[in-house]
Every structure is written in structure tokens, then in C-alpha cells.
Coordinates of C-alpha atoms in Angstrom, one line a residue:
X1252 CA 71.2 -15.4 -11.1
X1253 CA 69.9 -12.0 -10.7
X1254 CA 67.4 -12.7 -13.7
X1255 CA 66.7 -15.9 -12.8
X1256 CA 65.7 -14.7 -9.4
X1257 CA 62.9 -11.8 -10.9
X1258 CA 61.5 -14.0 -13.5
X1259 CA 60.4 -16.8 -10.8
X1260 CA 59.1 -13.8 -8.4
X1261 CA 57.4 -12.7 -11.8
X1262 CA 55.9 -16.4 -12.3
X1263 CA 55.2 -16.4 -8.7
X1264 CA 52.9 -12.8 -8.5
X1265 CA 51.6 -14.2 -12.0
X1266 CA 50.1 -17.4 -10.3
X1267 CA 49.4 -15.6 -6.8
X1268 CA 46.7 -13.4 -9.6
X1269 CA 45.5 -16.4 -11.0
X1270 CA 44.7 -18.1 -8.4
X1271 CA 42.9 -14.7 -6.9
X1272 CA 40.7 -14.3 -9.7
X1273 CA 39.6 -18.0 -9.7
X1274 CA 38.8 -17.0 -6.3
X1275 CA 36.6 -14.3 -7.5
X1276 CA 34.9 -16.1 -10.2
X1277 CA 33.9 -19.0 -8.0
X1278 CA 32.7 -16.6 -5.3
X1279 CA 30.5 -14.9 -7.9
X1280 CA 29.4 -18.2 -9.5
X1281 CA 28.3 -19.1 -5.7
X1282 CA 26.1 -15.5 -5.2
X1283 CA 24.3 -16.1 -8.1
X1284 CA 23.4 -19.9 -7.9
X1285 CA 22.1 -18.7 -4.2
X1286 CA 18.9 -17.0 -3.5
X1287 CA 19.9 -13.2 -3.0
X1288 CA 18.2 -11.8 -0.1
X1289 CA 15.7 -8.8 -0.7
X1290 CA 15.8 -5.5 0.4
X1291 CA 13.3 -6.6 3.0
X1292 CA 14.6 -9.2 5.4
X1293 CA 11.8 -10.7 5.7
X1294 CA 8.9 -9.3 3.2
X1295 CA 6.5 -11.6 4.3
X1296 CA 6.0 -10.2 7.9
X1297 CA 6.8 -6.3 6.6
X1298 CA 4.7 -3.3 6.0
X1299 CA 5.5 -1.1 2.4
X1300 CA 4.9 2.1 1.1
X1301 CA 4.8 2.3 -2.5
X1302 CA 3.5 4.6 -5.4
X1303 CA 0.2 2.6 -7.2
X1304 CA -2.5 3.3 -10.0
X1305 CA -5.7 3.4 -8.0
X1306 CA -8.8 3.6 -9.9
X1307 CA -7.2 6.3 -12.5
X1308 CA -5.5 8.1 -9.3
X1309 CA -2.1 8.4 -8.7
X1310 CA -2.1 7.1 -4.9
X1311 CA 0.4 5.6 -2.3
X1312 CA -0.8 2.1 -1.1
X1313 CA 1.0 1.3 2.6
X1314 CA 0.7 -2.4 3.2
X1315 CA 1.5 -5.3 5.2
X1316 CA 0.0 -9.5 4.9
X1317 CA -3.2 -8.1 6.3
X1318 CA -4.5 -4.9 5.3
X1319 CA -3.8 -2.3 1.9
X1320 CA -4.4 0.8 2.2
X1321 CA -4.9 3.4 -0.6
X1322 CA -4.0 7.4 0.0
X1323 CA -4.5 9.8 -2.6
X1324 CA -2.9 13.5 -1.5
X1325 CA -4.0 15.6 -4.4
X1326 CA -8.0 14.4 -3.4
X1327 CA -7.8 16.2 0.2
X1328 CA -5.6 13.9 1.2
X1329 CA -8.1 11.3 1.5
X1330 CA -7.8 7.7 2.4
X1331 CA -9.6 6.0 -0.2
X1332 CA -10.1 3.0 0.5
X1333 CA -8.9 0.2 3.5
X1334 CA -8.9 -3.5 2.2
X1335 CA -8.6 -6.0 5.2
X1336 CA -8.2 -10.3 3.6
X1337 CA -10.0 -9.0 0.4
X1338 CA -12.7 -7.0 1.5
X1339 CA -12.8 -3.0 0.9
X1340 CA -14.7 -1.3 3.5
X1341 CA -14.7 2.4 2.3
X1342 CA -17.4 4.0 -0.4
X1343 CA -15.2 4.9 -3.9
X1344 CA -18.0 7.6 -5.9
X1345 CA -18.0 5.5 -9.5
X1346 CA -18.7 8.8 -10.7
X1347 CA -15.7 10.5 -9.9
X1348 CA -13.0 7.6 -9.8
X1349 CA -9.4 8.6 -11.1
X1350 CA -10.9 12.4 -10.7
X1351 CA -10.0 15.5 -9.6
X1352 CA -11.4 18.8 -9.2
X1353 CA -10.1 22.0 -7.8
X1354 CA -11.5 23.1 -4.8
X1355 CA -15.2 24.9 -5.2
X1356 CA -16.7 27.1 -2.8
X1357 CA -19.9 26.4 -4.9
X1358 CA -20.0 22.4 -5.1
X1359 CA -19.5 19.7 -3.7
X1360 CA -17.5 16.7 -5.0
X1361 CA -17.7 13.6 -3.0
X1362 CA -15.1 11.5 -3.7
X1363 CA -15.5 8.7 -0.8
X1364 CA -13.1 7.7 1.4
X1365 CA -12.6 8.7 4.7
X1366 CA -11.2 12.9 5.2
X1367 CA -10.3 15.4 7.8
X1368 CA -13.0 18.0 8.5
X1369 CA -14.2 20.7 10.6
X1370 CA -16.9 21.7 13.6
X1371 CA -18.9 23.5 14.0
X1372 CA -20.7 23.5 10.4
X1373 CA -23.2 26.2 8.8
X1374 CA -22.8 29.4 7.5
X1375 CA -24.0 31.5 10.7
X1376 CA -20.7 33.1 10.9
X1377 CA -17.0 32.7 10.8
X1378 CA -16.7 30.3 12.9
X1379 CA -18.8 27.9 11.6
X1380 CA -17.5 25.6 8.3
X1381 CA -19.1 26.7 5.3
X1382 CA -18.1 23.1 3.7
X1383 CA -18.1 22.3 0.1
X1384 CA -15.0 21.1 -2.1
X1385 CA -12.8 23.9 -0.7
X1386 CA -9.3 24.4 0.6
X1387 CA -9.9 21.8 3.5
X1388 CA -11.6 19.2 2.2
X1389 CA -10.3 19.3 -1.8
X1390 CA -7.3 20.3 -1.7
X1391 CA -3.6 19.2 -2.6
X1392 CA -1.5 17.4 0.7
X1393 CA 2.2 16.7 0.4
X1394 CA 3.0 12.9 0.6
X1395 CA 5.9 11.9 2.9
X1396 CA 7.3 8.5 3.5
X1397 CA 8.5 8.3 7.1
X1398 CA 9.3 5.1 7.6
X1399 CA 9.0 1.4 6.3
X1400 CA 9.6 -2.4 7.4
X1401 CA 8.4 -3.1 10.7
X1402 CA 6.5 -0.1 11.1
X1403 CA 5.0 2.0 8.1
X1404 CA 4.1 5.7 8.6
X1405 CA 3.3 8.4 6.1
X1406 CA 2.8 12.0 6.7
X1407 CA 0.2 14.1 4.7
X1408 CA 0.0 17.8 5.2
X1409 CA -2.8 20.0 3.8
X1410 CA -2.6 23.4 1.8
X1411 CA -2.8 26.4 4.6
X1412 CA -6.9 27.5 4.0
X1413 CA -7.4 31.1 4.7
X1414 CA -10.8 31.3 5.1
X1415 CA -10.4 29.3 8.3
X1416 CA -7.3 29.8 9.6
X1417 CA -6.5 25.7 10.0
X1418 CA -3.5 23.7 8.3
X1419 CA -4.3 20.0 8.5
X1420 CA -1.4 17.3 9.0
X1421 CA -2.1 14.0 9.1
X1422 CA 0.6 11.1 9.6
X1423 CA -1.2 7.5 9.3
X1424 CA 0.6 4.4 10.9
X1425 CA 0.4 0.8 10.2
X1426 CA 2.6 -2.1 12.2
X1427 CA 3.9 -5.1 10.4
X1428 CA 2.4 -7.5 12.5
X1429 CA -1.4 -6.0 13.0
X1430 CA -4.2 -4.9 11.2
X1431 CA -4.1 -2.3 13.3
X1432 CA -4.0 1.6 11.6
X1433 CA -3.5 4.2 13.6
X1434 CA -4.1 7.9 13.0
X1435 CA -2.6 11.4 14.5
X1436 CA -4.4 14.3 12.9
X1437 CA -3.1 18.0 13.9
X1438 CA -4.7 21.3 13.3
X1439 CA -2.5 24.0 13.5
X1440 CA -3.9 28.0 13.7
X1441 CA -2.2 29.5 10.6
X1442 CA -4.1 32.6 11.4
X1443 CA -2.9 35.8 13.3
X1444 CA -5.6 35.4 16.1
X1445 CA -7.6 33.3 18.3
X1446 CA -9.7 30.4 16.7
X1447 CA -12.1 27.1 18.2
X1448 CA -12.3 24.5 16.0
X1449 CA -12.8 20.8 16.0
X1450 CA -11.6 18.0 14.0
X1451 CA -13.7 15.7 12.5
X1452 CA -12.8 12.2 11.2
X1453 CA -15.5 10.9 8.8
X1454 CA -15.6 7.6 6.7
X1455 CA -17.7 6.7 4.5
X1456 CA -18.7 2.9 4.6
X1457 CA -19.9 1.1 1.3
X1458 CA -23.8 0.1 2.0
X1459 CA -24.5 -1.1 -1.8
X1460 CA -25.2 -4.5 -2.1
X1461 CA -22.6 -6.8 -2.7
X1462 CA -22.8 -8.0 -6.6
X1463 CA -23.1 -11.6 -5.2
X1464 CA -26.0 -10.8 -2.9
X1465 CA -29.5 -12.1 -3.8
X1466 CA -31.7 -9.3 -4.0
X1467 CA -34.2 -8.8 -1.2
X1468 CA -36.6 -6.6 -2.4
X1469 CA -38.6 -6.6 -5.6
X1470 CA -38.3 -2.9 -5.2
X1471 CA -35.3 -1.7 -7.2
X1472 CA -33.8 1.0 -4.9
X1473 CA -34.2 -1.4 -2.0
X1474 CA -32.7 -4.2 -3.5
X1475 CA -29.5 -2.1 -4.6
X1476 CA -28.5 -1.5 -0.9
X1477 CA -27.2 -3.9 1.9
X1478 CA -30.3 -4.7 4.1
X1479 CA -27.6 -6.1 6.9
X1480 CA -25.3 -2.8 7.6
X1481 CA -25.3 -1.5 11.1
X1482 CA -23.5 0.9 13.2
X1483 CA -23.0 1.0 17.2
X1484 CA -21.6 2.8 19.9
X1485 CA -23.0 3.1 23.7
X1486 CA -25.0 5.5 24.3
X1487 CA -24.2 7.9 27.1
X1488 CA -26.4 6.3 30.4
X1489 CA -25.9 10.5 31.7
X1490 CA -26.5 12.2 28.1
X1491 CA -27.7 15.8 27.8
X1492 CA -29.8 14.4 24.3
X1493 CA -34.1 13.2 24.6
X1494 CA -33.6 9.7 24.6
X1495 CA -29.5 9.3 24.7
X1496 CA -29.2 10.5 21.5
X1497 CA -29.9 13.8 19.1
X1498 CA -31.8 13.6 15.8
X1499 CA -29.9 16.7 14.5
X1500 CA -31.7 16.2 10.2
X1501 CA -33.9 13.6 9.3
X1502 CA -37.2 12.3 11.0
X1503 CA -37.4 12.7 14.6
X1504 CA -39.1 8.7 14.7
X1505 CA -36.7 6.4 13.2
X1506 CA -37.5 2.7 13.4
X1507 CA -34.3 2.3 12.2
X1508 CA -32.6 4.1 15.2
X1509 CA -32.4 2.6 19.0
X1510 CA -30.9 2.3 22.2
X1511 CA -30.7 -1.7 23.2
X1512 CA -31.4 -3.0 26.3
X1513 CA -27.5 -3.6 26.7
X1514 CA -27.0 0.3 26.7
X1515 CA -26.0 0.4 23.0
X1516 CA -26.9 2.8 20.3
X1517 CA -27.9 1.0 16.9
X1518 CA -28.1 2.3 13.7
X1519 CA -29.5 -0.1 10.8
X1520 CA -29.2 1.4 7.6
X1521 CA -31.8 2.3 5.1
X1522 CA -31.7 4.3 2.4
X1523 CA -32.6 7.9 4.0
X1524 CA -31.3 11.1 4.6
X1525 CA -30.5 11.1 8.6
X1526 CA -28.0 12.9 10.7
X1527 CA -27.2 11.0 14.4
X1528 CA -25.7 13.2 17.4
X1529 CA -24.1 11.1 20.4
X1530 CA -22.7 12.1 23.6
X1531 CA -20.7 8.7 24.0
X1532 CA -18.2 8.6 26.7
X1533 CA -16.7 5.2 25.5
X1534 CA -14.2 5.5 23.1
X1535 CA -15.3 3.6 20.2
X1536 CA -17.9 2.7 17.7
X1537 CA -18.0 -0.3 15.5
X1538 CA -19.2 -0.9 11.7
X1539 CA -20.6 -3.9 10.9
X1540 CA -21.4 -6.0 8.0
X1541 CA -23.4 -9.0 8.8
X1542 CA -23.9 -9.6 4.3
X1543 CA -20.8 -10.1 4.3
X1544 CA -19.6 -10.7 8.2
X1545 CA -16.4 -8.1 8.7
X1546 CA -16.4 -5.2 11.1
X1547 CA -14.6 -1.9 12.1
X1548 CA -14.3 -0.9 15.3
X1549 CA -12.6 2.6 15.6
X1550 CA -11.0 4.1 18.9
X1551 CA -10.9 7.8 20.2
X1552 CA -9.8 8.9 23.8
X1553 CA -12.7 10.8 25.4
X1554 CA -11.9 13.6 27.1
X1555 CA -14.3 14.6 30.3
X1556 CA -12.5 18.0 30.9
X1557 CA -13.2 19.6 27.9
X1558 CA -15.9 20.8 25.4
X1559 CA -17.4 18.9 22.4
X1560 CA -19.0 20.1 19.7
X1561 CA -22.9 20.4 19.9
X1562 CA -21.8 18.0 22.9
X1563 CA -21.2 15.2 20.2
X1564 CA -18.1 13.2 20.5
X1565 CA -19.9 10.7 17.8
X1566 CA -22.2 11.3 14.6
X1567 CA -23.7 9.2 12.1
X1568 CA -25.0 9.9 8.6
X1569 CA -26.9 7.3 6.5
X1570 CA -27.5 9.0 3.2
X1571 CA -30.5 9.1 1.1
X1572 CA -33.3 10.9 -0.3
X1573 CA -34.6 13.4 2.2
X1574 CA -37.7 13.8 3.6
X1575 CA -39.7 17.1 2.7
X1576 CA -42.6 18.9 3.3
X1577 CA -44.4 20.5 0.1
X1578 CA -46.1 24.4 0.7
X1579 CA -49.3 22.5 1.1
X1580 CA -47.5 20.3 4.3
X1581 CA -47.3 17.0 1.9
X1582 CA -44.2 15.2 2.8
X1583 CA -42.3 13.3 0.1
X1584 CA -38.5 12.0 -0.3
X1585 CA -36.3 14.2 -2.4
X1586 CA -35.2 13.2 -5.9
X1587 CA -31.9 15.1 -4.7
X1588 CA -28.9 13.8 -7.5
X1589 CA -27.0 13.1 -4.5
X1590 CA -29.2 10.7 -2.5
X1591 CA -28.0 7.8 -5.1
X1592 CA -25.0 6.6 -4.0
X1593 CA -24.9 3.8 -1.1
X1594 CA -23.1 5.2 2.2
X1595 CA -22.8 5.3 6.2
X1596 CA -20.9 7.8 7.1
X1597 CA -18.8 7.0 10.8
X1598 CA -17.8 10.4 12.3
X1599 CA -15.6 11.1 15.4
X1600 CA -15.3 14.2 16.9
X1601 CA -12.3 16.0 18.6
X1602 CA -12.8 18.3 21.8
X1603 CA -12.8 22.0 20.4
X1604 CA -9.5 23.0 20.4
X1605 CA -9.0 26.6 21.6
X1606 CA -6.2 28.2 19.7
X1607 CA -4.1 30.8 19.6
X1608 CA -1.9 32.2 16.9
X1609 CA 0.7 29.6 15.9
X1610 CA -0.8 26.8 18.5
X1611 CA -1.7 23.5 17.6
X1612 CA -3.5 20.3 18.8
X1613 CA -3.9 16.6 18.4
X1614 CA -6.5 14.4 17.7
X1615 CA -5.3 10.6 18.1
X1616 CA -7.6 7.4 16.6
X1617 CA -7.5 3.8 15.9
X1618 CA -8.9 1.8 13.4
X1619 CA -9.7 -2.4 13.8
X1620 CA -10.5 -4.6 10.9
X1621 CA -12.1 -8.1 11.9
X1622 CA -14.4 -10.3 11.5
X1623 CA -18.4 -9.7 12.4
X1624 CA -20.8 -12.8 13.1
X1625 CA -24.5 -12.7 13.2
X1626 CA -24.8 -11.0 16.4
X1627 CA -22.8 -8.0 17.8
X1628 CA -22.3 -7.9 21.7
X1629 CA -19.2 -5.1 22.3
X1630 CA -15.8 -4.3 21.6
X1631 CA -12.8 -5.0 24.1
X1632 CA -9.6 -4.1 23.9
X1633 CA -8.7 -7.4 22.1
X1634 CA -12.0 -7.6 20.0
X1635 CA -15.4 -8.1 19.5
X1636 CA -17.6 -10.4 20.8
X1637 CA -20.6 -12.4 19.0
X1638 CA -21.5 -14.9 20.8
X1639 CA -21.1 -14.1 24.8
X1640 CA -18.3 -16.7 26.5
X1641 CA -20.1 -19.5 28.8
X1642 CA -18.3 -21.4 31.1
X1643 CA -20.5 -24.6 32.6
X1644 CA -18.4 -26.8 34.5
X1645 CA -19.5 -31.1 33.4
X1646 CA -20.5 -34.1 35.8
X1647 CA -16.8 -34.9 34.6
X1648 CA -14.4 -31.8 36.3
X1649 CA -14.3 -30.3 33.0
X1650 CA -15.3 -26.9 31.8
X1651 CA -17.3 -26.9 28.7
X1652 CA -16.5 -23.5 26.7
X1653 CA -18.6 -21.6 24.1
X1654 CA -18.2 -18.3 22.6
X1655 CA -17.3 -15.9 19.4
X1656 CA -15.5 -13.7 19.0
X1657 CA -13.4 -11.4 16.0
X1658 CA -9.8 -10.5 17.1
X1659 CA -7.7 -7.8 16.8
X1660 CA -4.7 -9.3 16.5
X1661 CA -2.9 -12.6 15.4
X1662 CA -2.1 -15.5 18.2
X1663 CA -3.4 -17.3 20.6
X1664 CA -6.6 -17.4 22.8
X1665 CA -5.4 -18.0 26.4
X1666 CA -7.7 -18.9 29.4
X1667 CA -7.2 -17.5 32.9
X1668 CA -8.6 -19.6 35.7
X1669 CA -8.8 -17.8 39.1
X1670 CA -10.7 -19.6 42.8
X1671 CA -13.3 -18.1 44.9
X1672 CA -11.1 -16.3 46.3
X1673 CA -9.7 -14.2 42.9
X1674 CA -6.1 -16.4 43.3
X1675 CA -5.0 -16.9 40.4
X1676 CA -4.8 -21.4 39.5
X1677 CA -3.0 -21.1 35.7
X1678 CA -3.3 -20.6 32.6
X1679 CA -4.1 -22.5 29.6
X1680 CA -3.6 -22.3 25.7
X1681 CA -7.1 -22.9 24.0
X1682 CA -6.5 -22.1 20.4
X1683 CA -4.6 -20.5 17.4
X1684 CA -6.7 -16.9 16.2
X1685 CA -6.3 -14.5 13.2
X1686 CA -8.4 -11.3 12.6
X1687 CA -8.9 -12.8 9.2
X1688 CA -10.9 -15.3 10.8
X1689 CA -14.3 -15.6 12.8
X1690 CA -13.6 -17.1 16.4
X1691 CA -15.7 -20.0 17.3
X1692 CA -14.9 -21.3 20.7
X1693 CA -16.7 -24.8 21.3
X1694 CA -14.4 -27.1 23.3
X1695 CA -14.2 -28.7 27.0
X1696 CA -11.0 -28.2 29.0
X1697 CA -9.6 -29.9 32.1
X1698 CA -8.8 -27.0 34.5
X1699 CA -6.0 -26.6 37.1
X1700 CA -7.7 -26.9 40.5
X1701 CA -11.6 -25.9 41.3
X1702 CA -11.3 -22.6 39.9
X1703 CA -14.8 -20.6 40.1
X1704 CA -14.2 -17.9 37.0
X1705 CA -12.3 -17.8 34.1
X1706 CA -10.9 -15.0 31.8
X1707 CA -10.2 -15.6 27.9
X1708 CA -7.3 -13.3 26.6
X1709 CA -5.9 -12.9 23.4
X1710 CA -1.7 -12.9 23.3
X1711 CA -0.3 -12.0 20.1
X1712 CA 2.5 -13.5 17.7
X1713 CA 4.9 -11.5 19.8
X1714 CA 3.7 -13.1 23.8
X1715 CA 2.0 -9.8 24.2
X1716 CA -0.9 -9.9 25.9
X1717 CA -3.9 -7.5 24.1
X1718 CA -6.2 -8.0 27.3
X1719 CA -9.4 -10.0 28.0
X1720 CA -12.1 -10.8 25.9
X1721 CA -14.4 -11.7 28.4
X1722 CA -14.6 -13.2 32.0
X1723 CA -17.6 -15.3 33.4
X1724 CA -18.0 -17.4 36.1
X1725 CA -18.0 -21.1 35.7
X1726 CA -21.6 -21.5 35.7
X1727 CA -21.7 -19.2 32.8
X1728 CA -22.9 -16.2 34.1
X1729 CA -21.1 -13.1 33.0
X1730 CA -19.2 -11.4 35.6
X1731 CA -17.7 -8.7 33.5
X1732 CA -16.6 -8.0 30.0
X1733 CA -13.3 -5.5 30.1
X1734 CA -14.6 -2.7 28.2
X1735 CA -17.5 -4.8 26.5
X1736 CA -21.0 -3.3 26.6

């Protein structure tokens, strides 16, 4: 009995096993004839860091559906290159692509990209920036990954430079769900006394001419560069600069250079040496392409209470041969090696930053892929405009709209309709937007009530809403623009 009674609880555990391992088996047979999910829950609407081949460079690329952007630490930490729906914005030097080269005191090698400098520069004394491929600008940062998913952010931190006293860190910040990059630059005094610096943020825009543009010129030189490249930024209505603005190199009469009748500064690129000092109050400038119809708009906080350098928060470059004056007084343009290549350069300036030993500060910017269109009327906070919003109410009741715009962000455009009195009537959904796409607003809407102006915002993906891009009064005559000029 006693044996009879083990051997059935030994058949018993035996088919208890079986029937667990058939458990197992179909359980795994079921995982792997389901999709697996990936590390990213949803890769789709995620930003990633990863290590890529760049032109011959080892670089980091951080990334989400509508920008890439490409680091390379060992190059001065530089960001090489920003790609927003297939276009690059940022000048790569052909020359020295997958390159590096110590730091010179001697040269300089101009890699592209956009890079941290210093101000005051010149060699008057120590406290101005001698320049050149040294410490600062060429050499090695560490690369640190701090985060990844919804939010991407690397940190780069410079090599300590002596000669200045400054240590550069640098952590760059890019959101799943916008094109949006974001920068935080500090500069640290490494020294053992009191130093004034500022810090510089300067990109250098590609002005070549795109490889599927007709040539406009018979002339070679001029057919090589984009005839339709400008910059803006309003100029200061109080500035302490001749004419709003401060020719600091280059020709003091430059029909490429003016101040609109709207209040902004314009820059139109030609192929010339020219150095651009603004006393802009705003907070932004904007790069645009009409060849190819993207823009840039980047962001700074100005900051009334404190010091600029040379009083410029903002400087433009446009490179090219420079004008010079023989020992007889014959001007000519230089046949300098260095006036080749195509380039803008887009500068923001921090406030000089008194320091003492150990102290640091902050320089905070933004960046704002989108699209341009043929004209350029200013930046808001949720875009650009092109074509100014009108608002003419029809024989009908209706409001016939027309506009264009570049947006910021993914969502929706949303119209605001307020009375006479500023009360507030409804709202009303016009249309689906993404920054990949040129905004063309043609339509006629029924509105709540008799309102007497409207305002057009952008909401994003998420029901935030970015702000306005313009208001008007029903009749079409603009009221006010947010922070449009």
C-alpha cells in the first residue's frame, strides 16, 4: 500500500511537470509569434541620442521625427550641423570634413558649425580674445548623455584654457514633440582672480547655392552663392549706433544692409567681407532662405540691467573677399584663401559676465526650424509670419481669412473672436499645422456672434497653447501682432 501510494504521488508530480512545461513552451511560442515591444514605447514620437559616422567624424546625432542633430566633442564641441524635414541649415568646411587638428595659436581652422566663443576680441590686452584654433574654440569636450525618450539632453564640457581663465559647458536640449532645441551655455572662471567676459553663440549658415538651383549669374563666383539668403532682427528704435546699427569691418555703405520701414534690420547676403553690430532689445533674429523657403528664428533673453559687449547683443558676418586699399589708395577685394567658402554667420551675445574666482554664469537660447515664404513679416512666440492675417467680414455674416504663416510647433491653428468691447465670443478650430509645412490660411468662417477682432493662435499636439500669431480687426486692419515686428 505504502508503495503504491508514492509511485501515484510520483506519477502525479511527474504530470503536475509536464503539464508546467507545456505551459512554458506555449507561453514562449505566444511572445515570439507577437510583436515584442521596443525599448522605446513608442519610437515614433521619441527623441535618441546615439553614436554616428558624420562626414569622417565620430559624432553623437540627438534626434526626434523632426529635427537630427549632429555634435562632434573632439572639434570644440561644435554642433555641426541641424537638419529640420531634410534640409541642413549649418555650413560643413568640405575642406576639413572628418578632420581634426589640435588647437593653434597660429591658425585658424574653420570647421563650420555653430561654437561657443568669447568677447571682447583683439589682441589689445588680456582681456580681449586673441581667437584662432586654440583651447576654446578647438579643443576636446566630454560627451555626456543625460537623458533620452521624451526629452533628449546632452552635456558637453570644454578643456579648462589657461590663457583665459574660462571652462565652457554646454548641455543642448531637444523635446520629443518639437523642433524646438534649446541651449544652456556656462562659463565658469577657472582662474584665481577676477575676469569679464562674454559668451558668444555663432552659427554659421550655408549661403552656397543649392546644387538644384539655376544659376543666376553668368559670373561664376556669383552664381556659386544663394542670391535669396537674408538675416533679420529689429533694430533698436533708442540705439547708441549711426543709423541703428554699427558697421564694425567692411564698407561703411552697404546696399546690402537696411533698416525697413517696419523697424527691422535686413541683411541680404553677398559675397563680401562685412561685420554687423546691433543693439537689439528683442530677443530674437531670424535666418531665412527664400531658394529654398526654411527659416531659423533663434531666441535670447535681453537683459536691460546689464552691460553688452561693444553694446552688441547681436552681430552678423557675411564672409567674403575683403575690401582693401593699395599704398597708392586703390581699393580692390582680397584674394584672401579664406573668402571662398559660402557663409552667414548668426551671433548672439551674452551680457559680460563679471566674475570672480570660482563663479560662473548662464547664457540661455532657443533655436526654431520652420518654414519661410516669399516675404518675411516677424517672429511671434508661435511663429513667423509671411503673409500678414486679414480679417474682412462678407455681405454674408462670414469672415473671410487670409494669411501665412511657419509654425513652431505641431497642431492646430485656433481663432479667438472677441466684441467691441474685448469680451471674449469663442473659439474656433481653423486648421491642422506642422513646422514642416508652409501655413496658407485662405478660408471663410461663420463666427459666434458680431465679434469686431479676432486672434489666430497655435495649440500644440498636447492642447497647449504656444500664443498668438497675430490679431486684426475684422476689417483687416492689424491691431497688434504679439511680439511680431
Amino acid at each position: 500500500m505504502e508503495l503504491m501510494t508514492r509511485d501515484f504521488f510520483r506519477a502525479d508530480r511527474r504530470r503536475r511537470f509536464a503539464a508546467f512545461f507545456l505551459l512554458i513552451a506555449a507561453a514562449a511560442a505566444c511572445a515570439q509569434s507577437s510583436p515584442q515591444p521596443s525599448s522605446h514605447a513608442n519610437p515614433v514620437s521619441d527623441c535618441r541620442v546615439e553614436a554616428v559616422d558624420y562626414k569622417g567624424w565620430h559624432a553623437q546625432q540627438v534626434s526626434n521625427r523632426w529635427v537630427q542633430l549632429i555634435v562632434v566633442p573632439q572639434n570644440g564641441g561644435r554642433l555641426m550641423q541641424v537638419t529640420f524635414a531634410g534640409h541642413p541649415y549649418l555650413f560643413v568646411n568640405p575642406k576639413l570634413a572628418g578632420k581634426y587638428m589640435p588647437p593653434s595659436a597660429d591658425e585658424w581652422f574653420n570647421y563650420g558649425g555653430d561654437k561657443l566663443w568669447l568677447l571682447p576680441e583683439g589682441n589689445n590686452d588680456e582681456q580681449h580674445w586673441v581667437g584662432n584654433s586654440d583651447l576654446l574654440d578647438d579643443g576636446p569636450f566630454t560627451f555626456r548623455k543625460l537623458s533620452e525618450g521624451k526629452q533628449c539632453e546632452i552635456e558637453l564640457v570644454g578643456t579648462p584654457d589657461p590663457q583665459t581663465g574660462v571652462q565652457f559647458t554646454r548641455t543642448i536640449r531637444l523635446d520629443a514633440d518639437s523642433p524646438g532645441i534649446r541651449f544652456h551655455a556656462t562659463m565658469k572662471n577657472i582662474s584665481g582672480h577676477k575676469l569679464e567676459w562674454s559668451m558668444q553663440s555663432v552659427s554659421q549658415y550655408d549661403t552656397g547655392n543649392a546644387a538644384n538651383s539655376p544659376a543666376t549669374s553668368s559670373d561664376s563666383t556669383a552664381a556659386r552663392f544663394n542670391h535669396d539668403f537674408w538675416t533679420f532682427t529689429p533694430a533698436n528704435p533708442h540705439s547708441s549706433y549711426l543709423n541703428r546699427y554699427h558697421v564694425r569691418f567692411g564698407p561703411a555703405e552697404n546696399r546690402a544692409v537696411s533698416v525697413r520701414e517696419d523697424g527691422l534690420f535686413a541683411v541680404h547676403y553677398v559675397h563680401m567681407a562685412a561685420e554687423l553690430w546691433l543693439d537689439s532689445t528683442d530677443g530674437w533674429l531670424a535666418v531665412v532662405d527664400g531658394s529654398s523657403r526654411y527659416a531659423m528664428v533663434e531666441r535670447f533673453q535681453y537683459d536691460e540691467s546689464k552691460p553688452y559687449p561693444g553694446k552688441a547683443s547681436v552681430i552678423f558676418w557675411t564672409n567674403g573677399p575683403e575690401m582693401r586699399l593699395s599704398a597708392d589708395g586703390v581699393p580692390s577685394l582680397s584674394a584672401d584663401s579664406d573668402a571662398g567658402p559660402y557663409y552667414l554667420e548668426a551671433e548672439l551675445n551674452s551680457p559680460l559676465c563679471h566674475l570672480r574666482a570660482g563663479e560662473s554664469c548662464d547664457f540661455e537660447t532657443e533655436w526654431f526650424p520652420t518654414r519661410a515664404g516669399s516675404e518675411f513679416r516677424g517672429v511671434t512666440d508661435a511663429g513667423i509670419v509671411h503673409k500678414p492675417l486679414r480679417a474682412t467680414r462678407l455681405d454674408n455674416g462670414k469672415i473671410k481669412l487670409s494669411a501665412s504663416f511657419g509654425v513652431f510647433f505641431g497642431g492646430r491653428l485656433v481663432a479667438h473672436f472677441y466684441n467691441q468691447h474685448g469680451g471674449i465670443l469663442g473659439t474656433m478650430p481653423l486648421a491642422d499645422v506642422n513646422p514642416g509645412e508652409p501655413v496658407t490660411l485662405e478660408t471663410e468662417v461663420a463666427p459666434p456672434g458680431k465679434p469686431a477682432r479676432l486672434s489666430l493662435h497655435l495649440e500644440d499636439e498636447n492642447g497647449v497653447d504656444r500664443g498668438s500669431l497675430q490679431e486684426v480687426k475684422i476689417d483687416g486692419v492689424q491691431i497688434g501682432t504679439g511680439d511680431a515686428h
